[in-house]
Tab-separated table of C-alpha atoms in Angstrom:
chain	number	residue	atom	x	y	z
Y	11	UNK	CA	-19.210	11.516	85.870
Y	12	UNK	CA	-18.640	10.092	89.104
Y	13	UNK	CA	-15.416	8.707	88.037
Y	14	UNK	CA	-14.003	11.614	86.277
Y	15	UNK	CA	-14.568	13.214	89.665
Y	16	UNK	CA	-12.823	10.595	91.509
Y	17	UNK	CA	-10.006	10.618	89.026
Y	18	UNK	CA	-9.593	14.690	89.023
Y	19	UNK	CA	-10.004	15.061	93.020
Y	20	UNK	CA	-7.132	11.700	93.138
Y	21	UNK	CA	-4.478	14.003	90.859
Y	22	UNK	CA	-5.104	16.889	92.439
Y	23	UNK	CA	-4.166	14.758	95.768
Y	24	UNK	CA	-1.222	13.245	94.292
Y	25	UNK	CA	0.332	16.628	93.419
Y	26	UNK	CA	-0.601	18.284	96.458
Y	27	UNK	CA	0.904	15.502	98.771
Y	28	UNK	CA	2.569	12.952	96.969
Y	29	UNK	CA	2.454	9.241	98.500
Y	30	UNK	CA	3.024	9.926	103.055
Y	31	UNK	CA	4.246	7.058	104.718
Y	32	UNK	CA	1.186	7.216	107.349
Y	33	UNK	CA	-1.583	6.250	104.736
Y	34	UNK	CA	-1.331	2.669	103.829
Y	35	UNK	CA	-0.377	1.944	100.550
Y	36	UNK	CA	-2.270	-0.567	98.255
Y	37	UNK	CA	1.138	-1.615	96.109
Y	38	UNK	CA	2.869	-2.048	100.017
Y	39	UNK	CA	-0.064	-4.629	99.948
Y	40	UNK	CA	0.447	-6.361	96.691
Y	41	UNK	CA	3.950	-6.628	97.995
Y	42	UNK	CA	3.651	-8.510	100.636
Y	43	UNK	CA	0.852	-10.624	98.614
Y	44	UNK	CA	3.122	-11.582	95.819
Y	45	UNK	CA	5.665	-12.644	98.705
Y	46	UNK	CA	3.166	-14.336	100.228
Y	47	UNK	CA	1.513	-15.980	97.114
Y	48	UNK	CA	5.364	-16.977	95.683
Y	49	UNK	CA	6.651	-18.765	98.732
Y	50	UNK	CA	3.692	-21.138	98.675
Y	51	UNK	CA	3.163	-21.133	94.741
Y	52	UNK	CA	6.912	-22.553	94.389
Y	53	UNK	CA	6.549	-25.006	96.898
Y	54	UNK	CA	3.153	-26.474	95.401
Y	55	UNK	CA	4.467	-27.266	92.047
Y	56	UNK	CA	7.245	-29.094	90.942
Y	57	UNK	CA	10.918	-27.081	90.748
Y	58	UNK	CA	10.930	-27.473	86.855
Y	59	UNK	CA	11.087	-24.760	84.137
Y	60	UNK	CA	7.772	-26.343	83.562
Y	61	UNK	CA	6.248	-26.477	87.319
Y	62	UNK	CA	7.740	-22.683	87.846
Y	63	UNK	CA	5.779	-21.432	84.858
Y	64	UNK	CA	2.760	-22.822	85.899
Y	65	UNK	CA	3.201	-21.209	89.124
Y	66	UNK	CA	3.614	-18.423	87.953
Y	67	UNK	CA	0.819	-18.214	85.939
Y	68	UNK	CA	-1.493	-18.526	89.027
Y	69	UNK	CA	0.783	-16.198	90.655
Y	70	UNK	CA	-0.172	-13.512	87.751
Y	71	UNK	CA	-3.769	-14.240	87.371
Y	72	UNK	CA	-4.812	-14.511	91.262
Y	73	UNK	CA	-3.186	-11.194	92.468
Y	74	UNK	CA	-4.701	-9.010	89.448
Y	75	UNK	CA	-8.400	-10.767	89.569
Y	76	UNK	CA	-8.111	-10.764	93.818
Y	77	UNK	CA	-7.513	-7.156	93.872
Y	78	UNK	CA	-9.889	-6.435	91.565
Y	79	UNK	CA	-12.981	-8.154	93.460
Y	80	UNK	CA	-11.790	-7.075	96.330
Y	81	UNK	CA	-11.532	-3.654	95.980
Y	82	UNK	CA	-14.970	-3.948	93.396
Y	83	UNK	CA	-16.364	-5.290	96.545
Y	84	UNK	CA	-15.074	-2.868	99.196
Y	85	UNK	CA	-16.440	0.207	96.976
Y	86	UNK	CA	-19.862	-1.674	97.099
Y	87	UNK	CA	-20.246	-1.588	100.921
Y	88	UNK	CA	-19.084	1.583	101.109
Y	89	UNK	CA	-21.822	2.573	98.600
Y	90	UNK	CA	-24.716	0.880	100.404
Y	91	UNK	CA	-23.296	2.711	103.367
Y	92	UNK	CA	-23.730	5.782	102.214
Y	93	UNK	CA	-22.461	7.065	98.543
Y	94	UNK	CA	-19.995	9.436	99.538
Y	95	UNK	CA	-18.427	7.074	101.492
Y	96	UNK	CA	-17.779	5.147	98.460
Y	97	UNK	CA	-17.025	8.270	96.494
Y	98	UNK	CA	-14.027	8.982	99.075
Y	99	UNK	CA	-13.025	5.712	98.760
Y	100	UNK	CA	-12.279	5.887	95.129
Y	101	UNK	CA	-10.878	8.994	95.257
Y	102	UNK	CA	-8.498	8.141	97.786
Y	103	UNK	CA	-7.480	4.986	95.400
Y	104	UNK	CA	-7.021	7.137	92.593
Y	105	UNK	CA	-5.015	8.882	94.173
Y	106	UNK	CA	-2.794	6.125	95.809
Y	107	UNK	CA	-2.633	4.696	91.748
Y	108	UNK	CA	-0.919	7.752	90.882
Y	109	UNK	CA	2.860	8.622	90.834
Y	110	UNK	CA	3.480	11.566	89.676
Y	111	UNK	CA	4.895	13.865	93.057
Y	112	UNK	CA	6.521	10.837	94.359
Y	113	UNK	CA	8.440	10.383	91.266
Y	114	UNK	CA	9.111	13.770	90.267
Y	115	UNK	CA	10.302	13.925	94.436
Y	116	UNK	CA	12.457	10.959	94.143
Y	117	UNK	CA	14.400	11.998	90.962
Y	118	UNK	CA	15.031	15.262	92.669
Y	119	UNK	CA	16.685	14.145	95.484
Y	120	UNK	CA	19.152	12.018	92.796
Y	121	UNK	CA	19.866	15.510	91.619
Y	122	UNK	CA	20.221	17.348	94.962
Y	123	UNK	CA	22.826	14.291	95.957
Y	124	UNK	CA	24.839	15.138	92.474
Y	125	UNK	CA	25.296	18.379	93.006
Y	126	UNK	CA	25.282	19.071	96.986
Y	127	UNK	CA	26.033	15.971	98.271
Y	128	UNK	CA	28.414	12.941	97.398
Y	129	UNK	CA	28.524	10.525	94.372
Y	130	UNK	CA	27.338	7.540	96.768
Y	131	UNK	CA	24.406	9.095	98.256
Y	132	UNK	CA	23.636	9.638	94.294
Y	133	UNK	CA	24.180	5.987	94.023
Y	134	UNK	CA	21.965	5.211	96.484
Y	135	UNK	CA	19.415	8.069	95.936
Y	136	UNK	CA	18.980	6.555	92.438
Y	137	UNK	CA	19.073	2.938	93.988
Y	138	UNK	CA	15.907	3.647	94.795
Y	139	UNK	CA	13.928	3.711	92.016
Y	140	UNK	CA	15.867	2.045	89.067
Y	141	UNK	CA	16.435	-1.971	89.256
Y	142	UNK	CA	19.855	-2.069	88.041
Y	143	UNK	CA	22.973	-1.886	89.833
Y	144	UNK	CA	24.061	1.318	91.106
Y	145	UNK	CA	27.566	0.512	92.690
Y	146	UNK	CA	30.415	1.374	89.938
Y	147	UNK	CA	27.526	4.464	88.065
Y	148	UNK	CA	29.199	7.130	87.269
Y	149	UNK	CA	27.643	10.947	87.699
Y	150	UNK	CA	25.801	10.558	83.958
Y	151	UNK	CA	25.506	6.872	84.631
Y	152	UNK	CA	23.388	8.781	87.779
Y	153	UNK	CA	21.777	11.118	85.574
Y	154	UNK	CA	20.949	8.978	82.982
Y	155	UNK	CA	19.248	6.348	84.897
Y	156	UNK	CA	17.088	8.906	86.809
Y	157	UNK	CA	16.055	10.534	83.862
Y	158	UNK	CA	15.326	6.614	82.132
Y	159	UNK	CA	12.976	6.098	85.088
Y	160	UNK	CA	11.267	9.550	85.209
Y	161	UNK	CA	10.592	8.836	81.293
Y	162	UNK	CA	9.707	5.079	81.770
Y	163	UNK	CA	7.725	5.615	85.164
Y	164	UNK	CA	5.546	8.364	83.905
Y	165	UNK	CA	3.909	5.065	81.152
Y	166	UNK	CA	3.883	2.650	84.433
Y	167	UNK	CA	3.198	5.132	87.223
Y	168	UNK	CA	0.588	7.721	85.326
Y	169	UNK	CA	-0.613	7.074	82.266
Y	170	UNK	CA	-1.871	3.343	82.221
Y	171	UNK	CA	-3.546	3.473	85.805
Y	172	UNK	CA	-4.913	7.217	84.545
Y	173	UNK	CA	-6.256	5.318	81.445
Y	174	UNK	CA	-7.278	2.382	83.357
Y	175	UNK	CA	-8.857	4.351	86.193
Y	176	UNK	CA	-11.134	6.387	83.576
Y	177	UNK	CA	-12.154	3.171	81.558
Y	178	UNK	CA	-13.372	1.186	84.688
Y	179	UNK	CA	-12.680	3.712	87.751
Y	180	UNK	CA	-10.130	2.614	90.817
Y	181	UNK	CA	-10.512	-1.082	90.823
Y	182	UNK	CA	-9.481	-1.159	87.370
Y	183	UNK	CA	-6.730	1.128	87.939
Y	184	UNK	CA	-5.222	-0.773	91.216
Y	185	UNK	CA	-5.603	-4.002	89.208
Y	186	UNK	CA	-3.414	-2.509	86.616
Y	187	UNK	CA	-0.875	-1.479	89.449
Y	188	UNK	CA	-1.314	-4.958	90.710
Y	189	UNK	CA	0.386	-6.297	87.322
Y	190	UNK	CA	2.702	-3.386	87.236
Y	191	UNK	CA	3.936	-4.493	91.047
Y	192	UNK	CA	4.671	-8.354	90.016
Y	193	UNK	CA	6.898	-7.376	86.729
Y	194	UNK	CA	9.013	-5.265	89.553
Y	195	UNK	CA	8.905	-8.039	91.931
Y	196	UNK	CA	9.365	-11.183	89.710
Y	197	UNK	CA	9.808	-9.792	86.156
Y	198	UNK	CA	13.425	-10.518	85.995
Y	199	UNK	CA	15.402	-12.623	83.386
Y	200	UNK	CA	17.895	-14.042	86.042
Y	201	UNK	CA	18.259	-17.857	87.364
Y	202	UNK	CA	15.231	-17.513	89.855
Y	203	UNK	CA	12.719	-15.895	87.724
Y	204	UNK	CA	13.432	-16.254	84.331
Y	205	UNK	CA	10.562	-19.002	84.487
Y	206	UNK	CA	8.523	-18.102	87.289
Y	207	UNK	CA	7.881	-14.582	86.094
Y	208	UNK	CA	7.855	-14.794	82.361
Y	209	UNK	CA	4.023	-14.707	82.684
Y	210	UNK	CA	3.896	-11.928	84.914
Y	211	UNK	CA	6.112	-9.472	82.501
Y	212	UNK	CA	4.571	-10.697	79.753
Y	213	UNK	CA	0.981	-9.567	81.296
Y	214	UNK	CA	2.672	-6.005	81.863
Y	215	UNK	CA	3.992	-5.351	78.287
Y	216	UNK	CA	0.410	-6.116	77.192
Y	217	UNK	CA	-1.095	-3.999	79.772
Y	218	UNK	CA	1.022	-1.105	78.958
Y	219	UNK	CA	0.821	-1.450	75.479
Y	220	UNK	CA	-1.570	1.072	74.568
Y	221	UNK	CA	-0.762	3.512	77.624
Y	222	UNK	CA	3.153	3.298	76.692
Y	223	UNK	CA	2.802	5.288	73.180
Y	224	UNK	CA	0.286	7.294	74.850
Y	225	UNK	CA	2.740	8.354	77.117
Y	226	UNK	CA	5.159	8.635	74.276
Y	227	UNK	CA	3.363	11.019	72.212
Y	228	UNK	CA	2.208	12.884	75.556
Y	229	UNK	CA	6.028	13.526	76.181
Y	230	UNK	CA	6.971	14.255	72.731
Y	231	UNK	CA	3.780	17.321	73.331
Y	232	UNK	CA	5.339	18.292	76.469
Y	233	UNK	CA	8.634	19.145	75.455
Y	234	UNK	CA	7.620	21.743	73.150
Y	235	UNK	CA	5.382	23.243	75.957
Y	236	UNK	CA	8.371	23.513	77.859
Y	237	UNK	CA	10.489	24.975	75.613
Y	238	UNK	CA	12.677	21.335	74.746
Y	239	UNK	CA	12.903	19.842	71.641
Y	240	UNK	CA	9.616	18.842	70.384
Y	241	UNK	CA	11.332	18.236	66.833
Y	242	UNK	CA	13.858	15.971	68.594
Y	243	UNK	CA	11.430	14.508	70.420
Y	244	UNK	CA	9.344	13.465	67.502
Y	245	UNK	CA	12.371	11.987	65.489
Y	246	UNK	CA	14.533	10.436	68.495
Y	247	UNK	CA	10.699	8.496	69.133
Y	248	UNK	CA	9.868	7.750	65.680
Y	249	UNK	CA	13.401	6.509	65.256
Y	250	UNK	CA	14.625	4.501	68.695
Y	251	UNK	CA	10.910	3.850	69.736
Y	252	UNK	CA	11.828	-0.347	69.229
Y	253	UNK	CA	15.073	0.152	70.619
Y	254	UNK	CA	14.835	-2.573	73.704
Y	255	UNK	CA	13.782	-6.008	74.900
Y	256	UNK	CA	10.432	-4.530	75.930
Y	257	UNK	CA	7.880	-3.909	73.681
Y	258	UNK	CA	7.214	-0.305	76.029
Y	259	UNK	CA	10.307	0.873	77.283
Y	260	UNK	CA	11.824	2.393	74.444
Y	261	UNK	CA	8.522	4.587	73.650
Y	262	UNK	CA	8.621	6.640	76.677
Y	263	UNK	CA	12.914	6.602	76.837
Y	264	UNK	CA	13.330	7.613	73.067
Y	265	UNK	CA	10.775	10.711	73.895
Y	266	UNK	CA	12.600	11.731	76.474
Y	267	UNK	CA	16.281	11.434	75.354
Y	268	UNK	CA	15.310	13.273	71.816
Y	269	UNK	CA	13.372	16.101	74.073
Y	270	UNK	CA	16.255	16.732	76.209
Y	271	UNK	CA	19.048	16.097	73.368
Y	272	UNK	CA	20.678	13.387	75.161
Y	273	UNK	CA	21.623	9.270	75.046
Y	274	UNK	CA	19.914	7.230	77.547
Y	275	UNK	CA	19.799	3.441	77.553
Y	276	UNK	CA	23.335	1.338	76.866
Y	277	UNK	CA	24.859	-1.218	78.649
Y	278	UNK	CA	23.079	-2.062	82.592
Y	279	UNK	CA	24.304	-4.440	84.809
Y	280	UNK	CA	21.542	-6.342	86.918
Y	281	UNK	CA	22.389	-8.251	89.452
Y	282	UNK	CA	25.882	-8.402	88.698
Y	283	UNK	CA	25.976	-9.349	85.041
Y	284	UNK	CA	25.913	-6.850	82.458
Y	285	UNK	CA	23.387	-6.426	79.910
Y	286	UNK	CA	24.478	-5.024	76.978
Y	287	UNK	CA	21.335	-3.176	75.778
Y	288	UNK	CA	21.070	-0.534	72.507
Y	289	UNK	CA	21.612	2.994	73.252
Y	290	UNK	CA	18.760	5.935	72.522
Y	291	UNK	CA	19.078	9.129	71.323
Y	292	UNK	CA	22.219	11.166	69.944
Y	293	UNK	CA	24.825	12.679	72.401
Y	294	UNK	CA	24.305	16.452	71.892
Y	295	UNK	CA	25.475	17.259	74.526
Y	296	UNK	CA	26.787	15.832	77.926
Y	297	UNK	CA	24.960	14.144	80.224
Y	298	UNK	CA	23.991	16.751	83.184
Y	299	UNK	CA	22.097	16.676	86.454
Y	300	UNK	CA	19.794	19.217	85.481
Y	301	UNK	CA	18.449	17.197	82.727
Y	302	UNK	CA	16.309	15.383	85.431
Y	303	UNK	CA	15.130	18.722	86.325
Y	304	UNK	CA	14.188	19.255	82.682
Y	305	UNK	CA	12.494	15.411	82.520
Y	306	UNK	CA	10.879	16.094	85.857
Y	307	UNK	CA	9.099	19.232	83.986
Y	308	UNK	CA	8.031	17.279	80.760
Y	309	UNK	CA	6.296	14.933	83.548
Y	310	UNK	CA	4.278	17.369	84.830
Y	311	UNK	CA	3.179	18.603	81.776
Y	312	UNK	CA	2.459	15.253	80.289
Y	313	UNK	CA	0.694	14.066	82.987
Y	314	UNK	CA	-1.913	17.306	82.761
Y	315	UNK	CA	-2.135	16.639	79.562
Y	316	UNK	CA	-2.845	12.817	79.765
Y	317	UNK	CA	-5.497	13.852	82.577
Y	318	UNK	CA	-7.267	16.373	80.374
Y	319	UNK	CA	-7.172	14.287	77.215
Y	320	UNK	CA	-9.039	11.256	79.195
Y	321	UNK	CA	-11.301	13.108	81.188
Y	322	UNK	CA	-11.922	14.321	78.066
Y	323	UNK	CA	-12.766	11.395	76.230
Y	324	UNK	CA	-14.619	9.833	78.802
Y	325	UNK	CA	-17.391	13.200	78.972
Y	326	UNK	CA	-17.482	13.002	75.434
Y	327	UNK	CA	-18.178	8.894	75.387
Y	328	UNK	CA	-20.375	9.203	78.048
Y	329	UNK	CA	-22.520	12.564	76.240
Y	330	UNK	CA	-22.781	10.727	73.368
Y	331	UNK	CA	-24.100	7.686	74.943
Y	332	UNK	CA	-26.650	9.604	76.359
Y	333	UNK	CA	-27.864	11.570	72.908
């Protein structure tokens, strides 16, 4: 139960104070890690498609398997300590896993810029948290991409490291946000790491397989509880659901855009090429800023939900173990 505990004390955290700059950050960590590990990795094996695969194979199995001993190994010298020391400890990490107020908080300052401020501090609200070029985005270019990440965020940011934090408690969970953090940072299919970190992304869509139409269905649930289309929901998912290069994206996205009766996805530019990618959902109506509002609810809700369902599951396991 320990770990149910851990897990309900780190939401409760996460809602009530989102991520402050003046606690260090785990994922600021893995950052610098990856950065760290990449410099070196590229310069120990040859500069081949080849040599840059292998590298970055080491790349994606040491920072996953190093934060999980470490932080394994951290929570057992807090427990010999004393066990609430250890207790804290993994609270505080479950916490740190989560993303739910700092999302919801960054998507709502892309909306305050749209309507109270100007269409390049929208730009570069939204800049923030999407990995696509933001320059030449129009106001629903804005909208749209805000709402994408809320929708594809709340798979990456909540419900994997919620699933993986009550299957095997914080370590698990920061290991998962370990593999989440090198797709971000290497996962691209451009010049310098279409080799290098085809391992990496390739580890994520399999780590987010499960948690992704999890998520999906969780969504598709939380628009009828707050009051969107859960019919729309259902079809737009059961319908677009395969609609892009990742295996995961899509689930979330198609939720989302059939919930709030809007398109999402379409052509992206990255980097300064343009990706022409499928669209999702029907037009029903135009693109607005308060549809992140709207998205921004749905998160909430799902993420209850997704906390109550696995806490849940794991009482139930663990009762039935025990009988």
């Amino acid at each position: 139960m320990e770990i149910v505990y851990a897990a309900l004390g780190g939401f409760a955290l996460d809602l009530l104070l989102g991520d402050p700059a003046w606690i260090p950050h785990p994922v600021v960590w893995m950052g610098r890690c990856i950065a760290w590990l990449e410099e070196r990795l590229r310069t120990a094996f040859p500069k081949t498609p080849k040599g840059e695969l292998v590298a970055g194979t080491v790349l994606a199995a040491l920072l996953p398997l190093g934060t999980l001993a470490l932080s394994l190994g951290l929570l057992r010298l807090c427990r010999l300590a004393h066990p609430a020391l250890a207790f804290t400890l993994e609270t505080v990490w479950c916490w740190q896993a989560l993303a739910v107020r700092g999302l919801a908080a960054e998507s709502e300052n892309v909306r305050r810029r749209l309507t109270a401020g100007t269409l390049e501090e929208a730009r570069q609200a939204v800049g923030r948290i999407v990995g696509r070029d933001t320059d030449a985005l129009s106001p629903q270019g804005v909208t749209r991409a805000a709402v994408e990440t809320v929708a594809e965020n709340f798979a990456d940011g909540v419900a994997a490291p919620m699933a993986y934090m009550l299957l095997g408690g914080a370590p698990l969970a920061l290991c998962c946000k370990a593999v989440n953090t090198m797709d971000s940072m290497v996962g691209y299919k451009n010049d310098r790491y279409l080799h290098f970190g085809r391992t990496a992304a390739r580890l994520d869509d399999a780590v987010n397989f499960l948690p992704a139409r999890l998520a999906a269905l969780l969504l598709v649930l939380s628009a009828g509880l707050m009051g969107e289309s859960f019919s729309g929901a259902w079809r737009i998912w059961q319908r677009d659901r395969r609609c892009h290069a990742s295996p995961n994206s899509a689930q979330t996205e198609s939720a989302m855009a059939g919930a709030l009766g809007i398109q999402l996805g379409g052509p992206a530019a990255y980097f300064g090429q343009v990706h022409d990618k499928p669209t999702i959902g029907d037009p029903l109506w135009e693109t607005e800023p308060e549809d992140i509002l709207r998205a921004n609810r749905m998160l909430y809700a799902a993420s209850l939900l997704c906390l109550i369902l696995l806490c849940g599951l794991r009482v139930f396991i663990l009762k039935g173990v025990k009988l």
